[in-house]
Amino acid sequence: DWLQSDECIRVAVKNVLDDLVRRRVDLGLKDAKAMFVTLSDIGPAKNKKGKVSDEGANYHARKIRKEFLTQLSLLPSHIRKQMGRVNAEICTSMLASGEPDNAAVEKLKRFALVEMDNDGNEPIDVLFVKNMGVVGLDVPQLKTMVNLCNNSADAPTTLQANLRIATNWEESN
């Protein structure tokens, strides 16, 4: 499938990272955030020995995050320094083991933060989500997003996902 291909992911990550650099470095919007909407995975699979592996769960999100972190590390050091903190987290309702991720709601809250909260939680700057991030997630600093989810059969959900970046942010005006 094209959306899972290395080329599609490489180009999508490059475009998101370029825009995030533009917003944070060129425009001075230090709290600008980005989001990747990923495919829903098949869940955990059993390996040849019959043990549960994490090959299926969050595979697409993990693949995109790995490419993002790789491309981020290849930026010149002065650009990385000017960008400031870039915490990139996968936030789905399933862990790689196939167990429910009870921390997902907390990760969504951290994505909405712009500075460390009273409990010492750092904000998340780049979020990799599946369906849980497409409806009702209003983060004004989110202005860069790519939808790599193949939900074209569900037009309202696709529209909702693509409008996550439409929340007004006073600093960007």
mmCIF file of C-alpha atoms in Angstrom:
data_model
loop_
_atom_site.group_PDB
_atom_site.id
_atom_site.type_symbol
_atom_site.label_atom_id
_atom_site.label_comp_id
_atom_site.label_asym_id
_atom_site.label_seq_id
_atom_site.Cartn_x
_atom_site.Cartn_y
_atom_site.Cartn_z
ATOM 1 C CA ASP A 1 0.000 0.000 0.000
ATOM 2 C CA TRP A 2 1.348 3.430 -0.984
ATOM 3 C CA LEU A 3 0.627 5.030 2.413
ATOM 4 C CA GLN A 4 2.940 2.520 4.101
ATOM 5 C CA SER A 5 5.708 2.793 1.519
ATOM 6 C CA ASP A 6 9.098 4.143 2.505
ATOM 7 C CA GLU A 7 8.899 6.794 -0.229
ATOM 8 C CA CYS A 8 5.504 8.123 0.896
ATOM 9 C CA ILE A 9 6.628 8.280 4.520
ATOM 10 C CA ARG A 10 9.951 9.918 3.635
ATOM 11 C CA VAL A 11 8.260 12.650 1.588
ATOM 12 C CA ALA A 12 5.489 13.225 4.153
ATOM 13 C CA VAL A 13 7.999 13.523 6.998
ATOM 14 C CA LYS A 14 10.209 15.868 4.969
ATOM 15 C CA ASN A 15 7.262 18.157 4.217
ATOM 16 C CA VAL A 16 6.081 18.229 7.841
ATOM 17 C CA LEU A 17 9.584 18.794 9.180
ATOM 18 C CA ASP A 18 10.260 21.561 6.625
ATOM 19 C CA ASP A 19 7.053 23.329 7.667
ATOM 20 C CA LEU A 20 7.780 22.873 11.369
ATOM 21 C CA VAL A 21 11.265 24.379 10.872
ATOM 22 C CA ARG A 22 9.739 27.268 8.911
ATOM 23 C CA ARG A 23 7.239 28.016 11.667
ATOM 24 C CA ARG A 24 9.617 27.590 14.609
ATOM 25 C CA VAL A 25 12.810 29.066 13.157
ATOM 26 C CA ASP A 26 11.796 31.462 10.380
ATOM 27 C CA LEU A 27 8.540 32.732 11.917
ATOM 28 C CA GLY A 28 9.616 32.443 15.564
ATOM 29 C CA LEU A 29 6.590 30.353 16.598
ATOM 30 C CA LYS A 30 8.480 28.272 19.171
ATOM 31 C CA ASP A 31 5.382 26.363 20.309
ATOM 32 C CA ALA A 32 4.294 25.264 16.809
ATOM 33 C CA LYS A 33 3.254 21.617 16.785
ATOM 34 C CA ALA A 34 2.792 18.909 14.170
ATOM 35 C CA MET A 35 0.654 15.798 13.857
ATOM 36 C CA PHE A 36 0.705 12.675 11.708
ATOM 37 C CA VAL A 37 -2.545 10.739 11.317
ATOM 38 C CA THR A 38 -1.504 7.147 10.712
ATOM 39 C CA LEU A 39 -3.185 4.001 9.485
ATOM 40 C CA SER A 40 -5.044 1.757 11.891
ATOM 41 C CA ASP A 41 -2.988 -1.383 12.287
ATOM 42 C CA ILE A 42 -3.979 -4.999 12.394
ATOM 43 C CA GLY A 43 -2.864 -5.431 15.985
ATOM 44 C CA PRO A 44 -0.254 -7.737 17.466
ATOM 45 C CA ALA A 45 0.818 -10.736 15.470
ATOM 46 C CA LYS A 46 2.327 -14.037 16.555
ATOM 47 C CA ASN A 47 5.839 -14.783 15.417
ATOM 48 C CA LYS A 48 7.031 -18.167 14.126
ATOM 49 C CA LYS A 49 7.448 -19.420 17.698
ATOM 50 C CA GLY A 50 3.837 -18.541 18.518
ATOM 51 C CA LYS A 51 4.725 -15.626 20.787
ATOM 52 C CA VAL A 52 2.964 -12.283 20.482
ATOM 53 C CA SER A 53 5.133 -9.725 18.722
ATOM 54 C CA ASP A 54 4.613 -6.024 18.136
ATOM 55 C CA GLU A 55 4.920 -6.224 14.364
ATOM 56 C CA GLY A 56 1.297 -5.267 13.736
ATOM 57 C CA ALA A 57 0.433 -2.920 16.595
ATOM 58 C CA ASN A 58 1.280 0.705 15.831
ATOM 59 C CA TYR A 59 3.534 -0.436 12.996
ATOM 60 C CA HIS A 60 2.693 2.505 10.717
ATOM 61 C CA ALA A 61 2.993 5.069 13.521
ATOM 62 C CA ARG A 62 6.320 3.604 14.663
ATOM 63 C CA LYS A 63 7.663 3.606 11.105
ATOM 64 C CA ILE A 64 6.712 7.275 10.582
ATOM 65 C CA ARG A 65 8.106 8.320 13.987
ATOM 66 C CA LYS A 66 11.398 6.563 13.271
ATOM 67 C CA GLU A 67 11.708 8.414 9.947
ATOM 68 C CA PHE A 68 10.805 11.710 11.631
ATOM 69 C CA LEU A 69 13.471 11.272 14.307
ATOM 70 C CA THR A 70 16.027 10.268 11.675
ATOM 71 C CA GLN A 71 15.343 13.330 9.525
ATOM 72 C CA LEU A 72 15.278 15.569 12.610
ATOM 73 C CA SER A 73 18.714 14.289 13.648
ATOM 74 C CA LEU A 74 20.094 15.109 10.181
ATOM 75 C CA LEU A 75 19.181 18.793 10.415
ATOM 76 C CA PRO A 76 22.142 21.124 10.963
ATOM 77 C CA SER A 77 22.846 21.553 14.674
ATOM 78 C CA HIS A 78 22.147 25.303 14.608
ATOM 79 C CA ILE A 79 18.657 24.640 13.161
ATOM 80 C CA ARG A 80 17.940 21.951 15.778
ATOM 81 C CA LYS A 81 19.034 24.380 18.490
ATOM 82 C CA GLN A 82 16.806 27.168 17.126
ATOM 83 C CA MET A 83 13.844 24.760 16.953
ATOM 84 C CA GLY A 84 14.082 24.059 20.660
ATOM 85 C CA ARG A 85 12.404 21.078 22.267
ATOM 86 C CA VAL A 86 10.868 18.540 19.873
ATOM 87 C CA ASN A 87 9.196 15.723 21.793
ATOM 88 C CA ALA A 88 7.673 13.214 19.375
ATOM 89 C CA GLU A 89 5.265 10.609 20.787
ATOM 90 C CA ILE A 90 2.943 7.922 19.480
ATOM 91 C CA CYS A 91 -0.499 8.274 21.001
ATOM 92 C CA THR A 92 -2.810 5.398 20.210
ATOM 93 C CA SER A 93 -5.233 3.360 22.221
ATOM 94 C CA MET A 94 -3.057 0.234 21.865
ATOM 95 C CA LEU A 95 0.482 -0.442 23.003
ATOM 96 C CA ALA A 96 2.882 -2.389 20.797
ATOM 97 C CA SER A 97 2.112 -5.441 22.968
ATOM 98 C CA GLY A 98 -1.564 -5.188 22.029
ATOM 99 C CA GLU A 99 -2.618 -4.070 25.510
ATOM 100 C CA PRO A 100 -4.750 -0.928 25.948
ATOM 101 C CA ASP A 101 -2.718 2.262 26.408
ATOM 102 C CA ASN A 102 -4.198 3.992 29.429
ATOM 103 C CA ALA A 103 -1.643 6.778 29.027
ATOM 104 C CA ALA A 104 -3.162 7.863 25.696
ATOM 105 C CA VAL A 105 -5.457 10.445 27.271
ATOM 106 C CA GLU A 106 -2.524 11.865 29.232
ATOM 107 C CA LYS A 107 -0.500 12.105 26.013
ATOM 108 C CA LEU A 108 -3.305 14.066 24.366
ATOM 109 C CA LYS A 109 -3.275 16.452 27.328
ATOM 110 C CA ARG A 110 0.513 16.821 27.009
ATOM 111 C CA PHE A 111 0.093 17.629 23.320
ATOM 112 C CA ALA A 112 -2.086 20.576 24.328
ATOM 113 C CA LEU A 113 0.581 21.903 26.737
ATOM 114 C CA VAL A 114 2.994 24.645 25.691
ATOM 115 C CA GLU A 115 5.194 24.384 28.786
ATOM 116 C CA MET A 116 5.874 21.858 31.526
ATOM 117 C CA ASP A 117 2.864 21.341 33.787
ATOM 118 C CA ASN A 118 2.845 21.309 37.601
ATOM 119 C CA ASP A 119 3.471 17.548 37.618
ATOM 120 C CA GLY A 120 6.665 17.945 35.570
ATOM 121 C CA ASN A 121 5.174 16.601 32.332
ATOM 122 C CA GLU A 122 6.894 17.952 29.217
ATOM 123 C CA PRO A 123 4.703 19.022 26.296
ATOM 124 C CA ILE A 124 4.494 16.770 23.255
ATOM 125 C CA ASP A 125 5.374 18.684 20.091
ATOM 126 C CA VAL A 126 4.816 16.077 17.391
ATOM 127 C CA LEU A 127 2.022 13.543 17.763
ATOM 128 C CA PHE A 128 1.465 10.323 15.824
ATOM 129 C CA VAL A 129 -2.185 9.287 16.136
ATOM 130 C CA LYS A 130 -4.752 7.018 14.570
ATOM 131 C CA ASN A 131 -8.484 7.644 14.845
ATOM 132 C CA MET A 132 -8.358 8.984 18.420
ATOM 133 C CA GLY A 133 -6.717 12.190 17.232
ATOM 134 C CA VAL A 134 -9.050 13.176 14.441
ATOM 135 C CA VAL A 135 -12.175 14.270 16.303
ATOM 136 C CA GLY A 136 -12.315 16.902 19.019
ATOM 137 C CA LEU A 137 -8.593 17.542 19.362
ATOM 138 C CA ASP A 138 -8.294 21.319 19.309
ATOM 139 C CA VAL A 139 -4.733 22.497 19.892
ATOM 140 C CA PRO A 140 -4.228 26.052 18.611
ATOM 141 C CA GLN A 141 -0.476 25.535 18.110
ATOM 142 C CA LEU A 142 -1.135 22.604 15.742
ATOM 143 C CA LYS A 143 -0.582 24.063 12.273
ATOM 144 C CA THR A 144 1.319 21.297 10.500
ATOM 145 C CA MET A 145 -0.313 17.961 9.778
ATOM 146 C CA VAL A 146 -0.287 15.139 7.301
ATOM 147 C CA ASN A 147 -3.064 12.582 7.038
ATOM 148 C CA LEU A 148 -1.632 9.216 6.027
ATOM 149 C CA CYS A 149 -4.797 7.419 7.078
ATOM 150 C CA ASN A 150 -6.792 5.728 4.373
ATOM 151 C CA ASN A 151 -10.257 6.671 5.627
ATOM 152 C CA SER A 152 -11.517 7.997 2.313
ATOM 153 C CA ALA A 153 -14.686 5.930 2.636
ATOM 154 C CA ASP A 154 -15.636 8.011 5.657
ATOM 155 C CA ALA A 155 -15.735 11.567 4.295
ATOM 156 C CA PRO A 156 -16.875 13.295 7.531
ATOM 157 C CA THR A 157 -14.032 11.725 9.519
ATOM 158 C CA THR A 158 -11.519 12.697 6.839
ATOM 159 C CA LEU A 159 -12.799 16.262 6.890
ATOM 160 C CA GLN A 160 -12.607 16.355 10.700
ATOM 161 C CA ALA A 161 -9.024 15.056 10.586
ATOM 162 C CA ASN A 162 -7.935 17.604 8.030
ATOM 163 C CA LEU A 163 -9.481 20.465 10.021
ATOM 164 C CA ARG A 164 -7.404 19.794 13.158
ATOM 165 C CA ILE A 165 -5.003 22.502 11.952
ATOM 166 C CA ALA A 166 -7.756 25.106 11.534
ATOM 167 C CA THR A 167 -7.971 26.189 15.190
ATOM 168 C CA ASN A 168 -7.123 29.896 15.463
ATOM 169 C CA TRP A 169 -3.841 30.748 17.148
ATOM 170 C CA GLU A 170 -3.324 34.404 17.991
ATOM 171 C CA GLU A 171 0.482 34.273 17.718
ATOM 172 C CA SER A 172 0.310 33.046 14.106
ATOM 173 C CA ASN A 173 -1.764 35.992 12.886
#
